[in-house]
């Protein structure tokens, strides 16, 4: 029940990024958003979530993961209520920012609690696999639920649904999960400021690149600010006694490689969702509900695939799984590249979608295990925050790159025109992730591999 409660919260947080995407036309009509302002329904959440994850993870290490988790969920629930009842565009955007703040506080504690409360390696691998299953299906499940709620009720329920679910999580978590051991320490204020604003500037730069181009003034200014702030963050972390992020976590080659690969594949996953949602609606003429249901094969395949992957990790180690997964993602992107105005859902969309689902499952599960393996309990929150921030930045970067390629080949009134070039570039990026996997997950990482060869509970 403890694991189920924590994973319910994780599913709610993961779904929230994209649950409103199919409802954007209704939101624009009802609240009077401009076309440019409408993007902030997504971007406001992404900026706050991505920018504060590292800080949220460290706060959990210092003050207790359960306490910070409950505070984050409480903020998220309150913001969901405000957003669901919003009567203006500005109120909805403010609510989405607060949702991102709450998610950034609660999110890192989810993974930290799963790793610290496991009694042995088998429970840890089981918990991580379920965490990945829930996280991986969260985005596509958000599309399904968002489409259903929008068509059958109102776009407002895509936010209001979080209120009863969040309240149940808050009621159960205190009695089911023991507080983690706190690590009394002074909060690294300078590191928190530079990491938070540096991350926000970086994510904003990628979002701006997708909307306005890579060489627009705002985009270049954002990237410049990000470079300065993140350089200051690294300089501070090397010299402070109690840093926000222990940089020794990044010296492990397998962990560093896992972070790079995870960012690249998450970026390709988000960019696929971004383009295929529009393809289904604009070219195939699907409504909100049918568009959401069209992603059910992706959701189901990821969930089923993660059922078997812990045993495969124990038998083969992470390297061959991640290698095969990145190759499958590349193959799926080439499949999507063939879409045109004459395409139909079966088989031209569903086949590459299933291949894509198997690929991301083969990357996400062993990638997360590799990144979190060997992290001391007192740094589990910071490592979890780093992983999830890596995914948010990777998602924003992936959409920015693929959207820019698509825009360069776009033809007015022909949505399919730019898909070929965009997805071919996506396939190249996925193959680059294959190369990174081969270089960084070599046979020298014996300790991590041996730890993974513990008995694994059958899920």
PDB file of C-alpha atoms in Angstrom, residues 131-396:
ATOM      1  CA  UNK A 131       8.318   3.706 -10.862  1.00  0.00           C
ATOM      2  CA  UNK A 132       9.554   3.659 -14.460  1.00  0.00           C
ATOM      3  CA  UNK A 133       6.371   1.977 -15.674  1.00  0.00           C
ATOM      4  CA  UNK A 134       4.236   4.646 -14.034  1.00  0.00           C
ATOM      5  CA  UNK A 135       6.505   7.489 -15.152  1.00  0.00           C
ATOM      6  CA  UNK A 136       6.738   6.221 -18.721  1.00  0.00           C
ATOM      7  CA  UNK A 137       2.995   5.814 -19.191  1.00  0.00           C
ATOM      8  CA  UNK A 138       2.199   9.051 -17.357  1.00  0.00           C
ATOM      9  CA  UNK A 139       2.476  11.341 -20.384  1.00  0.00           C
ATOM     10  CA  UNK A 140       0.425   9.145 -22.719  1.00  0.00           C
ATOM     11  CA  UNK A 141      -2.046   8.328 -19.931  1.00  0.00           C
ATOM     12  CA  UNK A 142      -2.452  12.074 -19.446  1.00  0.00           C
ATOM     13  CA  UNK A 143      -3.416  12.393 -23.091  1.00  0.00           C
ATOM     14  CA  UNK A 144      -5.991   9.598 -22.727  1.00  0.00           C
ATOM     15  CA  UNK A 145      -7.541  10.913 -19.510  1.00  0.00           C
ATOM     16  CA  UNK A 146      -7.391  14.518 -20.689  1.00  0.00           C
ATOM     17  CA  UNK A 147      -9.182  13.625 -23.905  1.00  0.00           C
ATOM     18  CA  UNK A 148     -11.877  11.686 -22.042  1.00  0.00           C
ATOM     19  CA  UNK A 149     -12.495  14.404 -19.452  1.00  0.00           C
ATOM     20  CA  UNK A 150     -12.527  17.162 -22.075  1.00  0.00           C
ATOM     21  CA  UNK A 151     -15.010  15.396 -24.337  1.00  0.00           C
ATOM     22  CA  UNK A 152     -17.275  13.954 -21.630  1.00  0.00           C
ATOM     23  CA  UNK A 153     -17.213  16.795 -19.088  1.00  0.00           C
ATOM     24  CA  UNK A 154     -14.998  19.884 -19.336  1.00  0.00           C
ATOM     25  CA  UNK A 155     -11.344  20.813 -19.655  1.00  0.00           C
ATOM     26  CA  UNK A 156     -11.554  21.965 -16.023  1.00  0.00           C
ATOM     27  CA  UNK A 157     -11.731  18.361 -14.834  1.00  0.00           C
ATOM     28  CA  UNK A 158      -8.279  17.697 -16.240  1.00  0.00           C
ATOM     29  CA  UNK A 159      -7.089  19.809 -13.279  1.00  0.00           C
ATOM     30  CA  UNK A 160      -9.855  19.188 -10.740  1.00  0.00           C
ATOM     31  CA  UNK A 161      -9.295  15.397 -10.908  1.00  0.00           C
ATOM     32  CA  UNK A 162      -6.054  15.985  -8.979  1.00  0.00           C
ATOM     33  CA  UNK A 163      -7.925  17.253  -5.924  1.00  0.00           C
ATOM     34  CA  UNK A 164      -9.570  14.032  -4.674  1.00  0.00           C
ATOM     35  CA  UNK A 165      -6.583  11.891  -5.711  1.00  0.00           C
ATOM     36  CA  UNK A 166      -4.119  14.217  -3.984  1.00  0.00           C
ATOM     37  CA  UNK A 167      -6.179  14.395  -0.801  1.00  0.00           C
ATOM     38  CA  UNK A 168      -6.287  10.589  -0.574  1.00  0.00           C
ATOM     39  CA  UNK A 169      -2.498  10.445  -1.006  1.00  0.00           C
ATOM     40  CA  UNK A 170      -2.044  13.046   1.743  1.00  0.00           C
ATOM     41  CA  UNK A 171      -4.281  11.109   4.127  1.00  0.00           C
ATOM     42  CA  UNK A 172      -2.525   7.774   3.558  1.00  0.00           C
ATOM     43  CA  UNK A 173       1.136   8.719   3.240  1.00  0.00           C
ATOM     44  CA  UNK A 174       1.679   9.671   6.884  1.00  0.00           C
ATOM     45  CA  UNK A 175       0.414   6.350   8.232  1.00  0.00           C
ATOM     46  CA  UNK A 176       1.996   4.116   5.585  1.00  0.00           C
ATOM     47  CA  UNK A 177       5.503   5.502   5.133  1.00  0.00           C
ATOM     48  CA  UNK A 178       8.023   6.208   7.879  1.00  0.00           C
ATOM     49  CA  UNK A 179       9.938   9.455   7.756  1.00  0.00           C
ATOM     50  CA  UNK A 180      13.443   9.093   6.355  1.00  0.00           C
ATOM     51  CA  UNK A 181      16.521   9.874   8.359  1.00  0.00           C
ATOM     52  CA  UNK A 182      17.248  13.567   8.105  1.00  0.00           C
ATOM     53  CA  UNK A 183      20.671  14.911   7.345  1.00  0.00           C
ATOM     54  CA  UNK A 184      20.962  18.124   9.365  1.00  0.00           C
ATOM     55  CA  UNK A 185      22.703  20.642   7.169  1.00  0.00           C
ATOM     56  CA  UNK A 186      22.612  24.268   6.200  1.00  0.00           C
ATOM     57  CA  UNK A 187      20.781  24.828   2.957  1.00  0.00           C
ATOM     58  CA  UNK A 188      23.165  25.884   0.211  1.00  0.00           C
ATOM     59  CA  UNK A 189      21.376  29.141  -0.593  1.00  0.00           C
ATOM     60  CA  UNK A 190      23.788  30.305  -3.296  1.00  0.00           C
ATOM     61  CA  UNK A 191      23.647  26.896  -4.953  1.00  0.00           C
ATOM     62  CA  UNK A 192      19.851  26.854  -4.715  1.00  0.00           C
ATOM     63  CA  UNK A 193      19.543  30.289  -6.331  1.00  0.00           C
ATOM     64  CA  UNK A 194      21.999  29.646  -9.167  1.00  0.00           C
ATOM     65  CA  UNK A 195      20.694  26.113  -9.862  1.00  0.00           C
ATOM     66  CA  UNK A 196      17.047  27.185  -9.851  1.00  0.00           C
ATOM     67  CA  UNK A 197      17.383  30.260 -12.031  1.00  0.00           C
ATOM     68  CA  UNK A 198      19.990  28.598 -14.242  1.00  0.00           C
ATOM     69  CA  UNK A 199      17.665  25.652 -14.869  1.00  0.00           C
ATOM     70  CA  UNK A 200      14.708  27.967 -15.503  1.00  0.00           C
ATOM     71  CA  UNK A 201      16.776  30.003 -17.971  1.00  0.00           C
ATOM     72  CA  UNK A 202      17.927  26.846 -19.765  1.00  0.00           C
ATOM     73  CA  UNK A 203      14.423  25.393 -20.086  1.00  0.00           C
ATOM     74  CA  UNK A 204      13.055  28.807 -21.129  1.00  0.00           C
ATOM     75  CA  UNK A 205      15.742  29.024 -23.795  1.00  0.00           C
ATOM     76  CA  UNK A 206      14.731  25.690 -25.281  1.00  0.00           C
ATOM     77  CA  UNK A 207      11.047  26.622 -25.165  1.00  0.00           C
ATOM     78  CA  UNK A 208      11.833  29.956 -26.784  1.00  0.00           C
ATOM     79  CA  UNK A 209      13.878  28.243 -29.494  1.00  0.00           C
ATOM     80  CA  UNK A 210      10.877  26.090 -30.391  1.00  0.00           C
ATOM     81  CA  UNK A 211       8.554  29.103 -30.534  1.00  0.00           C
ATOM     82  CA  UNK A 212      10.763  31.907 -31.888  1.00  0.00           C
ATOM     83  CA  UNK A 213      13.934  30.319 -33.313  1.00  0.00           C
ATOM     84  CA  UNK A 214      17.423  29.593 -32.025  1.00  0.00           C
ATOM     85  CA  UNK A 215      18.821  33.042 -32.806  1.00  0.00           C
ATOM     86  CA  UNK A 216      15.995  35.183 -31.450  1.00  0.00           C
ATOM     87  CA  UNK A 217      17.083  37.785 -28.886  1.00  0.00           C
ATOM     88  CA  UNK A 218      15.141  36.234 -25.989  1.00  0.00           C
ATOM     89  CA  UNK A 219      16.460  32.754 -26.803  1.00  0.00           C
ATOM     90  CA  UNK A 220      20.100  33.850 -26.886  1.00  0.00           C
ATOM     91  CA  UNK A 221      19.673  35.910 -23.717  1.00  0.00           C
ATOM     92  CA  UNK A 222      18.166  32.913 -21.915  1.00  0.00           C
ATOM     93  CA  UNK A 223      20.983  30.593 -22.960  1.00  0.00           C
ATOM     94  CA  UNK A 224      23.561  33.192 -21.969  1.00  0.00           C
ATOM     95  CA  UNK A 225      22.016  33.599 -18.525  1.00  0.00           C
ATOM     96  CA  UNK A 226      21.849  29.818 -18.139  1.00  0.00           C
ATOM     97  CA  UNK A 227      25.555  29.414 -18.935  1.00  0.00           C
ATOM     98  CA  UNK A 228      26.566  32.084 -16.417  1.00  0.00           C
ATOM     99  CA  UNK A 229      24.270  30.844 -13.644  1.00  0.00           C
ATOM    100  CA  UNK A 230      25.061  27.140 -14.062  1.00  0.00           C
ATOM    101  CA  UNK A 231      28.797  27.869 -14.227  1.00  0.00           C
ATOM    102  CA  UNK A 232      28.437  29.815 -10.972  1.00  0.00           C
ATOM    103  CA  UNK A 233      26.518  26.861  -9.525  1.00  0.00           C
ATOM    104  CA  UNK A 234      29.289  24.370 -10.384  1.00  0.00           C
ATOM    105  CA  UNK A 235      31.936  26.753  -9.024  1.00  0.00           C
ATOM    106  CA  UNK A 236      30.014  27.069  -5.748  1.00  0.00           C
ATOM    107  CA  UNK A 237      29.361  23.341  -5.391  1.00  0.00           C
ATOM    108  CA  UNK A 238      33.064  22.504  -5.696  1.00  0.00           C
ATOM    109  CA  UNK A 239      33.964  24.732  -2.760  1.00  0.00           C
ATOM    110  CA  UNK A 240      31.110  24.557  -0.288  1.00  0.00           C
ATOM    111  CA  UNK A 241      31.109  22.036   2.559  1.00  0.00           C
ATOM    112  CA  UNK A 242      27.425  21.064   2.272  1.00  0.00           C
ATOM    113  CA  UNK A 243      26.538  21.504  -1.421  1.00  0.00           C
ATOM    114  CA  UNK A 244      23.097  21.344  -2.975  1.00  0.00           C
ATOM    115  CA  UNK A 245      24.479  18.651  -5.313  1.00  0.00           C
ATOM    116  CA  UNK A 246      27.456  16.475  -4.447  1.00  0.00           C
ATOM    117  CA  UNK A 247      29.409  16.632  -7.710  1.00  0.00           C
ATOM    118  CA  UNK A 248      30.993  13.265  -6.963  1.00  0.00           C
ATOM    119  CA  UNK A 249      27.677  11.781  -8.140  1.00  0.00           C
ATOM    120  CA  UNK A 250      28.612  12.893 -11.649  1.00  0.00           C
ATOM    121  CA  UNK A 251      32.095  11.352 -11.641  1.00  0.00           C
ATOM    122  CA  UNK A 252      30.682   7.866 -12.154  1.00  0.00           C
ATOM    123  CA  UNK A 253      30.936   7.267 -15.911  1.00  0.00           C
ATOM    124  CA  UNK A 254      27.939   4.954 -16.062  1.00  0.00           C
ATOM    125  CA  UNK A 255      25.741   7.406 -14.131  1.00  0.00           C
ATOM    126  CA  UNK A 256      26.840  10.361 -16.267  1.00  0.00           C
ATOM    127  CA  UNK A 257      26.247   8.381 -19.449  1.00  0.00           C
ATOM    128  CA  UNK A 258      22.841   7.286 -18.200  1.00  0.00           C
ATOM    129  CA  UNK A 259      21.855  10.915 -17.634  1.00  0.00           C
ATOM    130  CA  UNK A 260      22.895  11.870 -21.175  1.00  0.00           C
ATOM    131  CA  UNK A 261      21.080   8.932 -22.774  1.00  0.00           C
ATOM    132  CA  UNK A 262      17.984   9.500 -20.653  1.00  0.00           C
ATOM    133  CA  UNK A 263      17.814  13.164 -21.689  1.00  0.00           C
ATOM    134  CA  UNK A 264      18.166  12.293 -25.377  1.00  0.00           C
ATOM    135  CA  UNK A 265      15.526   9.544 -25.393  1.00  0.00           C
ATOM    136  CA  UNK A 266      13.066  11.515 -23.240  1.00  0.00           C
ATOM    137  CA  UNK A 267      13.497  14.352 -25.735  1.00  0.00           C
ATOM    138  CA  UNK A 268      12.627  12.042 -28.613  1.00  0.00           C
ATOM    139  CA  UNK A 269       9.635  10.662 -26.709  1.00  0.00           C
ATOM    140  CA  UNK A 270       8.245  14.122 -25.947  1.00  0.00           C
ATOM    141  CA  UNK A 271       8.815  15.328 -29.511  1.00  0.00           C
ATOM    142  CA  UNK A 272       7.011  12.232 -30.848  1.00  0.00           C
ATOM    143  CA  UNK A 273       4.020  12.946 -28.602  1.00  0.00           C
ATOM    144  CA  UNK A 274       4.089  16.632 -29.605  1.00  0.00           C
ATOM    145  CA  UNK A 275       3.926  15.904 -33.358  1.00  0.00           C
ATOM    146  CA  UNK A 276       1.754  12.785 -33.398  1.00  0.00           C
ATOM    147  CA  UNK A 277      -0.976  14.431 -31.290  1.00  0.00           C
ATOM    148  CA  UNK A 278      -1.216  17.146 -33.934  1.00  0.00           C
ATOM    149  CA  UNK A 279      -1.034  14.629 -36.796  1.00  0.00           C
ATOM    150  CA  UNK A 280      -3.934  12.624 -35.388  1.00  0.00           C
ATOM    151  CA  UNK A 281      -6.093  15.720 -34.956  1.00  0.00           C
ATOM    152  CA  UNK A 282      -5.151  17.789 -38.010  1.00  0.00           C
ATOM    153  CA  UNK A 283      -4.559  15.077 -40.626  1.00  0.00           C
ATOM    154  CA  UNK A 284      -6.598  12.084 -39.476  1.00  0.00           C
ATOM    155  CA  UNK A 285      -9.371  14.252 -37.994  1.00  0.00           C
ATOM    156  CA  UNK A 286      -9.482  12.582 -34.566  1.00  0.00           C
ATOM    157  CA  UNK A 287     -11.347  14.311 -31.735  1.00  0.00           C
ATOM    158  CA  UNK A 288      -9.954  14.869 -28.229  1.00  0.00           C
ATOM    159  CA  UNK A 289     -11.143  11.556 -26.791  1.00  0.00           C
ATOM    160  CA  UNK A 290     -10.143   9.452 -29.790  1.00  0.00           C
ATOM    161  CA  UNK A 291      -6.731  11.149 -29.900  1.00  0.00           C
ATOM    162  CA  UNK A 292      -6.139  10.218 -26.289  1.00  0.00           C
ATOM    163  CA  UNK A 293      -7.308   6.634 -26.845  1.00  0.00           C
ATOM    164  CA  UNK A 294      -4.997   6.366 -29.862  1.00  0.00           C
ATOM    165  CA  UNK A 295      -2.067   6.386 -27.432  1.00  0.00           C
ATOM    166  CA  UNK A 296      -3.428   3.443 -25.445  1.00  0.00           C
ATOM    167  CA  UNK A 297      -1.180   0.930 -27.308  1.00  0.00           C
ATOM    168  CA  UNK A 298       1.858   3.002 -26.281  1.00  0.00           C
ATOM    169  CA  UNK A 299       0.754   3.106 -22.647  1.00  0.00           C
ATOM    170  CA  UNK A 300      -0.123  -0.591 -22.489  1.00  0.00           C
ATOM    171  CA  UNK A 301       3.067  -1.735 -24.231  1.00  0.00           C
ATOM    172  CA  UNK A 302       5.336   0.248 -21.906  1.00  0.00           C
ATOM    173  CA  UNK A 303       3.541  -1.087 -18.854  1.00  0.00           C
ATOM    174  CA  UNK A 304       3.728  -4.701 -20.035  1.00  0.00           C
ATOM    175  CA  UNK A 305       7.355  -4.415 -21.175  1.00  0.00           C
ATOM    176  CA  UNK A 306       8.543  -3.127 -17.815  1.00  0.00           C
ATOM    177  CA  UNK A 307       7.098  -6.309 -16.272  1.00  0.00           C
ATOM    178  CA  UNK A 308       9.938  -8.358 -17.774  1.00  0.00           C
ATOM    179  CA  UNK A 309      12.843  -5.917 -17.798  1.00  0.00           C
ATOM    180  CA  UNK A 310      14.094  -6.419 -14.184  1.00  0.00           C
ATOM    181  CA  UNK A 311      14.860 -10.067 -14.956  1.00  0.00           C
ATOM    182  CA  UNK A 312      16.561  -9.063 -18.200  1.00  0.00           C
ATOM    183  CA  UNK A 313      18.720  -6.542 -16.303  1.00  0.00           C
ATOM    184  CA  UNK A 314      19.707  -9.237 -13.816  1.00  0.00           C
ATOM    185  CA  UNK A 315      20.659 -11.615 -16.622  1.00  0.00           C
ATOM    186  CA  UNK A 316      22.309  -9.337 -19.182  1.00  0.00           C
ATOM    187  CA  UNK A 317      23.115  -6.091 -17.377  1.00  0.00           C
ATOM    188  CA  UNK A 318      21.969  -2.632 -18.524  1.00  0.00           C
ATOM    189  CA  UNK A 319      24.224  -2.131 -21.560  1.00  0.00           C
ATOM    190  CA  UNK A 320      22.596  -4.476 -24.123  1.00  0.00           C
ATOM    191  CA  UNK A 321      19.092  -3.422 -23.054  1.00  0.00           C
ATOM    192  CA  UNK A 322      19.827   0.284 -23.379  1.00  0.00           C
ATOM    193  CA  UNK A 323      21.625  -0.304 -26.681  1.00  0.00           C
ATOM    194  CA  UNK A 324      18.693  -2.246 -28.096  1.00  0.00           C
ATOM    195  CA  UNK A 325      16.235   0.298 -26.732  1.00  0.00           C
ATOM    196  CA  UNK A 326      17.927   3.284 -28.382  1.00  0.00           C
ATOM    197  CA  UNK A 327      18.073   1.416 -31.706  1.00  0.00           C
ATOM    198  CA  UNK A 328      14.349   0.626 -31.473  1.00  0.00           C
ATOM    199  CA  UNK A 329      13.558   4.284 -30.739  1.00  0.00           C
ATOM    200  CA  UNK A 330      15.558   5.240 -33.850  1.00  0.00           C
ATOM    201  CA  UNK A 331      13.620   2.664 -35.901  1.00  0.00           C
ATOM    202  CA  UNK A 332      10.311   4.020 -34.617  1.00  0.00           C
ATOM    203  CA  UNK A 333      11.275   7.558 -35.567  1.00  0.00           C
ATOM    204  CA  UNK A 334      12.035   6.384 -39.113  1.00  0.00           C
ATOM    205  CA  UNK A 335       8.621   4.720 -39.163  1.00  0.00           C
ATOM    206  CA  UNK A 336       6.932   7.987 -38.173  1.00  0.00           C
ATOM    207  CA  UNK A 337       8.990   9.796 -40.844  1.00  0.00           C
ATOM    208  CA  UNK A 338       6.988   7.932 -43.510  1.00  0.00           C
ATOM    209  CA  UNK A 339       3.669   9.491 -42.427  1.00  0.00           C
ATOM    210  CA  UNK A 340       1.882  11.642 -44.977  1.00  0.00           C
ATOM    211  CA  UNK A 341      -1.595  12.958 -45.778  1.00  0.00           C
ATOM    212  CA  UNK A 342      -2.667   9.537 -47.017  1.00  0.00           C
ATOM    213  CA  UNK A 343      -1.705   7.717 -43.825  1.00  0.00           C
ATOM    214  CA  UNK A 344      -4.101   5.732 -41.651  1.00  0.00           C
ATOM    215  CA  UNK A 345      -3.802   4.899 -37.969  1.00  0.00           C
ATOM    216  CA  UNK A 346      -3.459   1.145 -38.585  1.00  0.00           C
ATOM    217  CA  UNK A 347      -0.727   0.244 -39.443  1.00  0.00           C
ATOM    218  CA  UNK A 348       1.183   3.457 -40.187  1.00  0.00           C
ATOM    219  CA  UNK A 349       0.896   5.006 -36.712  1.00  0.00           C
ATOM    220  CA  UNK A 350       0.307   2.064 -34.401  1.00  0.00           C
ATOM    221  CA  UNK A 351       3.256  -0.077 -35.561  1.00  0.00           C
ATOM    222  CA  UNK A 352       6.013   2.510 -34.983  1.00  0.00           C
ATOM    223  CA  UNK A 353       4.210   3.527 -31.774  1.00  0.00           C
ATOM    224  CA  UNK A 354       4.535  -0.007 -30.354  1.00  0.00           C
ATOM    225  CA  UNK A 355       8.180  -0.237 -31.457  1.00  0.00           C
ATOM    226  CA  UNK A 356       8.777   3.137 -29.792  1.00  0.00           C
ATOM    227  CA  UNK A 357       7.120   1.933 -26.567  1.00  0.00           C
ATOM    228  CA  UNK A 358       9.364  -1.146 -26.332  1.00  0.00           C
ATOM    229  CA  UNK A 359      12.394   1.012 -27.021  1.00  0.00           C
ATOM    230  CA  UNK A 360      11.744   3.592 -24.314  1.00  0.00           C
ATOM    231  CA  UNK A 361      10.975   0.845 -21.779  1.00  0.00           C
ATOM    232  CA  UNK A 362      14.341  -0.781 -22.553  1.00  0.00           C
ATOM    233  CA  UNK A 363      16.071   2.564 -22.003  1.00  0.00           C
ATOM    234  CA  UNK A 364      14.196   4.029 -19.050  1.00  0.00           C
ATOM    235  CA  UNK A 365      14.283   1.059 -16.651  1.00  0.00           C
ATOM    236  CA  UNK A 366      17.999   0.125 -16.850  1.00  0.00           C
ATOM    237  CA  UNK A 367      18.887   3.812 -17.262  1.00  0.00           C
ATOM    238  CA  UNK A 368      17.198   4.744 -13.996  1.00  0.00           C
ATOM    239  CA  UNK A 369      18.734   1.765 -12.204  1.00  0.00           C
ATOM    240  CA  UNK A 370      22.190   2.757 -13.493  1.00  0.00           C
ATOM    241  CA  UNK A 371      21.750   6.383 -12.408  1.00  0.00           C
ATOM    242  CA  UNK A 372      20.450   5.591  -8.907  1.00  0.00           C
ATOM    243  CA  UNK A 373      22.746   2.615  -8.242  1.00  0.00           C
ATOM    244  CA  UNK A 374      25.271   3.265  -5.493  1.00  0.00           C
ATOM    245  CA  UNK A 375      23.797   6.616  -4.407  1.00  0.00           C
ATOM    246  CA  UNK A 376      24.042   6.991  -0.592  1.00  0.00           C
ATOM    247  CA  UNK A 377      20.694   7.355   1.178  1.00  0.00           C
ATOM    248  CA  UNK A 378      21.570  10.860   2.349  1.00  0.00           C
ATOM    249  CA  UNK A 379      21.917  11.966  -1.290  1.00  0.00           C
ATOM    250  CA  UNK A 380      18.990   9.997  -2.738  1.00  0.00           C
ATOM    251  CA  UNK A 381      16.747  13.069  -2.946  1.00  0.00           C
ATOM    252  CA  UNK A 382      19.373  15.155  -4.736  1.00  0.00           C
ATOM    253  CA  UNK A 383      20.096  12.308  -7.176  1.00  0.00           C
ATOM    254  CA  UNK A 384      16.384  11.852  -7.838  1.00  0.00           C
ATOM    255  CA  UNK A 385      15.969  15.574  -8.437  1.00  0.00           C
ATOM    256  CA  UNK A 386      18.953  15.510 -10.803  1.00  0.00           C
ATOM    257  CA  UNK A 387      17.449  12.611 -12.769  1.00  0.00           C
ATOM    258  CA  UNK A 388      14.051  14.249 -13.120  1.00  0.00           C
ATOM    259  CA  UNK A 389      15.553  17.638 -13.972  1.00  0.00           C
ATOM    260  CA  UNK A 390      17.611  15.865 -16.621  1.00  0.00           C
ATOM    261  CA  UNK A 391      14.398  14.445 -18.077  1.00  0.00           C
ATOM    262  CA  UNK A 392      12.617  17.821 -18.075  1.00  0.00           C
ATOM    263  CA  UNK A 393      15.527  19.562 -19.786  1.00  0.00           C
ATOM    264  CA  UNK A 394      15.861  16.668 -22.232  1.00  0.00           C
ATOM    265  CA  UNK A 395      12.158  16.889 -23.064  1.00  0.00           C
ATOM    266  CA  UNK A 396      12.311  20.641 -23.642  1.00  0.00           C
TER     267      UNK A 396
END
